[in-house]
Short mmCIF file of C-alpha atoms in Angstrom, two decimals:
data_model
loop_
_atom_site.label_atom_id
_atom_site.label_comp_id
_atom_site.label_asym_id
_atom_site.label_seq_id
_atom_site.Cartn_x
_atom_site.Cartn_y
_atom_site.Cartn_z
CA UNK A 132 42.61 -8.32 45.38
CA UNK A 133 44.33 -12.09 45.29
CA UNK A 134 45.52 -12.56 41.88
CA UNK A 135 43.49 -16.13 42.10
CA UNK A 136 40.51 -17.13 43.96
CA UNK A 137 40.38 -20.55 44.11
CA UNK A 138 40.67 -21.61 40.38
CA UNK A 139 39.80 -18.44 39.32
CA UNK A 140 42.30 -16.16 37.76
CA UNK A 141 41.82 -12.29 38.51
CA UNK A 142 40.42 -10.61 35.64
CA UNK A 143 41.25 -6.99 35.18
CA UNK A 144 40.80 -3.92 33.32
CA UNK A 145 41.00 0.03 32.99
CA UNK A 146 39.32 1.26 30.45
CA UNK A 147 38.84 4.93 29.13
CA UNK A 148 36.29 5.63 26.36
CA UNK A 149 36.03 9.59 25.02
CA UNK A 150 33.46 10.29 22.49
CA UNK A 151 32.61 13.48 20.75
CA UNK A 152 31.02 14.99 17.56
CA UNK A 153 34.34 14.60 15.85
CA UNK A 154 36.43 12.19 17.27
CA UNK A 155 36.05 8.87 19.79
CA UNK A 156 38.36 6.86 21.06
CA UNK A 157 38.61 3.99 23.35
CA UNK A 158 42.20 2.78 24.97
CA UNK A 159 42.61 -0.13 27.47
CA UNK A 160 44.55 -2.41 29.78
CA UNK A 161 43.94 -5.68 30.82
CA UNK A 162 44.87 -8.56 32.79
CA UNK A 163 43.79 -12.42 32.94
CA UNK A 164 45.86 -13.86 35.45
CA UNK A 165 49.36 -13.53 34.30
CA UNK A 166 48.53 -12.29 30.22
CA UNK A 167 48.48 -8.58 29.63
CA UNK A 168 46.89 -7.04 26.87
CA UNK A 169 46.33 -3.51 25.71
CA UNK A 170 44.19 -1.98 22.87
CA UNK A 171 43.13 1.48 21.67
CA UNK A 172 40.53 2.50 18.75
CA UNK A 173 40.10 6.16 17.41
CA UNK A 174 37.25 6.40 14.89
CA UNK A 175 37.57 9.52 13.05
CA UNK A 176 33.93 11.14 12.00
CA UNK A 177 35.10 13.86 10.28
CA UNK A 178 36.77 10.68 7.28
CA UNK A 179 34.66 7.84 8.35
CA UNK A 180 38.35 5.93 8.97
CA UNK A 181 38.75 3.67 11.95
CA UNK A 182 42.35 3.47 13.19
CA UNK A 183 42.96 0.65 15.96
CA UNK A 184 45.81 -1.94 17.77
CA UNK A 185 45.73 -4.77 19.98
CA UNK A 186 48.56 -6.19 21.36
CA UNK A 187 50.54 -8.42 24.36
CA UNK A 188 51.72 -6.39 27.01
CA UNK A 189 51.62 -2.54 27.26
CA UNK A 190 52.17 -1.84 23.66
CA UNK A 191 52.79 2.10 23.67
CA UNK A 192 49.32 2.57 25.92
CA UNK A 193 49.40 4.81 29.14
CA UNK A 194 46.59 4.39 31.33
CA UNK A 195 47.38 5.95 34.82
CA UNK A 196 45.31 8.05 37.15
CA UNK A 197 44.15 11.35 35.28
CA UNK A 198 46.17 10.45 32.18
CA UNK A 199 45.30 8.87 28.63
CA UNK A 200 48.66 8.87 26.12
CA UNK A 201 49.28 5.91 23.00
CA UNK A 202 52.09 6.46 21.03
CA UNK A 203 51.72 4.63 17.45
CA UNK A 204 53.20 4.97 14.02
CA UNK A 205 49.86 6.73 12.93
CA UNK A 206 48.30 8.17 16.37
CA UNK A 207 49.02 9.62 18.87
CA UNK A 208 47.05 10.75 22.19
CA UNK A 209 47.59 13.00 25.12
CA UNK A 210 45.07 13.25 26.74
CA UNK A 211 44.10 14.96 30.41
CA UNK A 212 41.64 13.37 32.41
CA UNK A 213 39.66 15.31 35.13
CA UNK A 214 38.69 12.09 37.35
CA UNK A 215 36.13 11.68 39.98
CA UNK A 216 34.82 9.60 42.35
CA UNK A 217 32.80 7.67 40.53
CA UNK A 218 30.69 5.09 40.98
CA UNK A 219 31.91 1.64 43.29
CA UNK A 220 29.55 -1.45 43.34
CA UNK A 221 30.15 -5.11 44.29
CA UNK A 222 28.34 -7.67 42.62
CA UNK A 223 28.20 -11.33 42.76
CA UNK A 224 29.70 -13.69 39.96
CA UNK A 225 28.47 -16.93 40.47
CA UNK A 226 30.21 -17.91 44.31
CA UNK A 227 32.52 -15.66 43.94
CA UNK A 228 32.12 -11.62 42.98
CA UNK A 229 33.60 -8.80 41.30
CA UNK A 230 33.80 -4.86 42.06
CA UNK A 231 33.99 -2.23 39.49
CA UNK A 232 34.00 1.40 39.36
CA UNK A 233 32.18 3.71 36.58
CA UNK A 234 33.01 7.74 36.29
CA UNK A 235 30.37 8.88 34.04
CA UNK A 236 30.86 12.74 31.90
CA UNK A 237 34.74 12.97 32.94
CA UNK A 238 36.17 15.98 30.83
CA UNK A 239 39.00 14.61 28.87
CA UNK A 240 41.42 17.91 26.91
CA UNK A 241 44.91 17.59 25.10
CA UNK A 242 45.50 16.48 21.64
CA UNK A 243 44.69 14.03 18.95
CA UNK A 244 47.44 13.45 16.18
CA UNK A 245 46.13 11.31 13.17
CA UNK A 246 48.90 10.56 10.28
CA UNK A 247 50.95 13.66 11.52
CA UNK A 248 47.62 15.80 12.08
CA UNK A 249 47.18 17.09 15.38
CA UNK A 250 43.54 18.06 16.41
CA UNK A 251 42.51 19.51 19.51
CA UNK A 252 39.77 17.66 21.95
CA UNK A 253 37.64 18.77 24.72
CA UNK A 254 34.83 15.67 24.81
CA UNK A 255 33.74 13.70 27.75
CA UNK A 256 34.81 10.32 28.71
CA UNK A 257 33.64 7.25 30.74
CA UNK A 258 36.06 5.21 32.47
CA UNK A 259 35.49 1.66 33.54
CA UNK A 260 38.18 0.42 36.06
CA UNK A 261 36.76 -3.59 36.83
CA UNK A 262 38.42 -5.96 39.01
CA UNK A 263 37.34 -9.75 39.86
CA UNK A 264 36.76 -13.37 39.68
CA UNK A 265 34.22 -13.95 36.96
CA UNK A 266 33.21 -17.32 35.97
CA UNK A 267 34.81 -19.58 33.49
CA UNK A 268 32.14 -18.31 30.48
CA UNK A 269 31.24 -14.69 30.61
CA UNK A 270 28.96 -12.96 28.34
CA UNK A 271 27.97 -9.60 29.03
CA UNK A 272 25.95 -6.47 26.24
CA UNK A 273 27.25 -3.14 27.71
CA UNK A 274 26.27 0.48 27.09
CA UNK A 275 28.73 3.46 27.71
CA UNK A 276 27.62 6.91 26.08
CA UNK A 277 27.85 10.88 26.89
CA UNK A 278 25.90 13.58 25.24
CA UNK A 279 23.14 16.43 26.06
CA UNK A 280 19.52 16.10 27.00
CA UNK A 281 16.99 17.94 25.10
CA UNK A 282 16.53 20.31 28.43
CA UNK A 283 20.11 21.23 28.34
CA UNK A 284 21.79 19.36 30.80
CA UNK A 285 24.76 17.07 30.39
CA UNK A 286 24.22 13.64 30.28
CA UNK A 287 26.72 9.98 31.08
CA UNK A 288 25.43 6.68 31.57
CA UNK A 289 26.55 3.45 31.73
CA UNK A 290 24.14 0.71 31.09
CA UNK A 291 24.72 -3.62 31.61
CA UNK A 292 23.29 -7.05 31.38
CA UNK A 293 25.24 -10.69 32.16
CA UNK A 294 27.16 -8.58 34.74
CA UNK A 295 27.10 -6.73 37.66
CA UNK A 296 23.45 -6.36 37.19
CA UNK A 297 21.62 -7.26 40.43
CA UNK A 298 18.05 -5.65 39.97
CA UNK A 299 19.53 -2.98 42.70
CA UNK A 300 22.81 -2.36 43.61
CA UNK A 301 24.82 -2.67 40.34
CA UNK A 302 26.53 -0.58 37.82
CA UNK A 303 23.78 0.74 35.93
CA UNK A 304 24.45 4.36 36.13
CA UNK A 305 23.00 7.41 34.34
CA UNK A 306 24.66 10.65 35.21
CA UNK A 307 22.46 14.27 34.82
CA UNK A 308 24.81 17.03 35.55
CA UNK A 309 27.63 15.17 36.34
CA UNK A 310 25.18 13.37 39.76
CA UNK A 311 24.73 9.80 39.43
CA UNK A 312 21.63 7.49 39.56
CA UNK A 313 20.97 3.61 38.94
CA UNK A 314 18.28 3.03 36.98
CA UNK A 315 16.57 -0.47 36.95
CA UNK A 316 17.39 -3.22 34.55
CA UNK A 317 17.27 -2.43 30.80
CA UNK A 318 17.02 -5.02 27.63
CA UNK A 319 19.37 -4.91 25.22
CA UNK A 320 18.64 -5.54 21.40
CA UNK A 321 20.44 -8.64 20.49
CA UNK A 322 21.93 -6.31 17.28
CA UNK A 323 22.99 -3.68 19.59
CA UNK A 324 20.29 -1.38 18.03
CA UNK A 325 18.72 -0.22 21.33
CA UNK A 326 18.62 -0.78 24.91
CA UNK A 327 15.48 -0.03 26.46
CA UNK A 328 14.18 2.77 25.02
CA UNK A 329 17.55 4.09 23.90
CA UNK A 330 18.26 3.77 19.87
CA UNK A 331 22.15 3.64 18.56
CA UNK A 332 23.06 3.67 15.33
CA UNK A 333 26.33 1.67 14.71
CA UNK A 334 29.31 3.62 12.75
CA UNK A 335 32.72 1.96 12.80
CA UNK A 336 33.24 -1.23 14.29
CA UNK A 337 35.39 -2.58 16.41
CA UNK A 338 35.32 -6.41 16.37
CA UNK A 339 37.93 -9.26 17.22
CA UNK A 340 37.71 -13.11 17.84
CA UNK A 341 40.51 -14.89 19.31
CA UNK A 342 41.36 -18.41 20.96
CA UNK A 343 44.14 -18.85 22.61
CA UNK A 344 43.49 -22.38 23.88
CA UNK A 345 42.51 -21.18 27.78
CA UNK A 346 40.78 -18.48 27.02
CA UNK A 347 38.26 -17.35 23.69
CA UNK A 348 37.09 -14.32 23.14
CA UNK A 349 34.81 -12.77 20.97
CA UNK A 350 33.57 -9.70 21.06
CA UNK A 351 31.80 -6.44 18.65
CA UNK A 352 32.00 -3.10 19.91
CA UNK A 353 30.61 -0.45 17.68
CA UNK A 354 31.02 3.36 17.78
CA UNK A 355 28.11 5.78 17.10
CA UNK A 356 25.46 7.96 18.14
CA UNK A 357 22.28 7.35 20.61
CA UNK A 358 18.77 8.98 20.35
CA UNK A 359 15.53 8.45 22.23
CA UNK A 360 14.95 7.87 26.24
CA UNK A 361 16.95 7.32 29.05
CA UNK A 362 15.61 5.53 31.41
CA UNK A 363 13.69 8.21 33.76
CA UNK A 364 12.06 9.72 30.92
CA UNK A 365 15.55 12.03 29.64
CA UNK A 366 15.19 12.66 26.31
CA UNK A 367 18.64 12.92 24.27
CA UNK A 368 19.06 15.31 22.18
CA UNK A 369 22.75 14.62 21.45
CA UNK A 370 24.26 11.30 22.29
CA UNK A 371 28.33 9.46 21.34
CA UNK A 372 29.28 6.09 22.46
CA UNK A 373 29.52 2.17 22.14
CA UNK A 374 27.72 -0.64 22.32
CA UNK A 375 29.63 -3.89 23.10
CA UNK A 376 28.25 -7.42 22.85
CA UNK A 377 31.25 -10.05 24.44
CA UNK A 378 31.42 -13.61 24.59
CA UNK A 379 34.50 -14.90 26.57
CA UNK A 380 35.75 -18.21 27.98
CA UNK A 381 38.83 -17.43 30.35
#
């Protein structure tokens, strides 16, 4: 894709997110026009401490093709990624558009070292890889959670409103068994307590405002755990994730 559209920079992002019982963790790139920016968050369950960095450029993150590694004074992660397909959509954004793949229940192994402590992972991951022109003020509430349904099978889904959200043809996704579905349109709590039927309880928080003259940015993304119904009628018996609620003028 152009890296402008018109007057419209290219906005850009990979994305991994790997929750478990124990352990999640989030690590990103991303790209407004020329600015780069990575970040990563652990949140550690078993101590109730969040670890996290944002910074310019690639700051120590690795985000290729099968691969999650951060190097930091106090983590680091090594992780293996079993990719997939996933899930491609196109979706409008005002005149112009944006495309964005989701792999839901990705199988993420290696090693987790907090303050000199290594501990093993096998979780599940989604991955959000998003590429386009999105207008000049973006707000979006976003979903992205794994876990187990009460009737045994494994369960992914990402859910969305303010993008990408056509009423068909978006990137709602809920994964059964690693096979994708979209399921229609689902409200989000304005406190990021539910979507649709869906009930999260927030643990550590991630949370940053910034304004950098050209673009302003504020956004809360929580980790924690999801109970209730997916849409379809899955109940979930077991459920790790984030809620995100992001405000951003670039």
């Amino acid at each position: 894709m152009p890296s402008r559209q018109g007057l419209r920079p290219l906005k850009a992002w990979r994305y991994v997110g790997v929750f478990g019982p124990e352990l999640m963790l989030c690590a990103a790139a991303v790209r407004v026009g020329p600015a780069r920016q990575t970040f990563w968050a652990v949140w550690d369950r078993r101590t109730a401490r969040l670890y996290e960095r944002t910074t310019p450029g690639r700051g120590g993150v690795i985000l290729s093709p099968g691969l999650l590694r951060v190097a930091d004074d106090q983590i680091t992660i090594d992780l293996a990624l079993a990719e997939t397909d996933g899930i491609e959509t196109v979706c409008p954004s005002g005149d112009s558009y944006a495309w964005t793949r989701k792999q839901g229940g990705v199988l993420a192994t290696g090693t987790v070292t907090i303050d000199g402590r290594p501990t093993l992972l096998q979780a599940r991951a989604v991955i959000d890889d998003t590429a386009g022109y999105y207008e000049r003020h973006t707000r979006w509430r976003w979903c992205a959670g794994v876990g187990r349904a009460a009737a045994g099978a494994e369960l992914a889904w990402n859910l969305v409103e303010g993008v990408n959200d056509p009423p068909a043809g978006s990137e709602r996704t809920i994964w059964v068994d690693g096979v994708g579905t979209e399921p229609p349109p689902q409200p989000f709590a304005p406190d990021l307590s539910a979507v649709g039927e869906l009930r999260f309880a927030a643990e550590g928080v991630r949370a940053r405002t910034e304004n950098r003259l050209v673009i302003r940015s504020r956004y809360r993304q929580p980790f924690g755990t999801f109970s209730g119904v997916l849409p379809g009628g899955i109940t979930v018996a077991e459920g790790y994730g984030v809620m995100e609620d992001h405000d951003v003028r670039w």
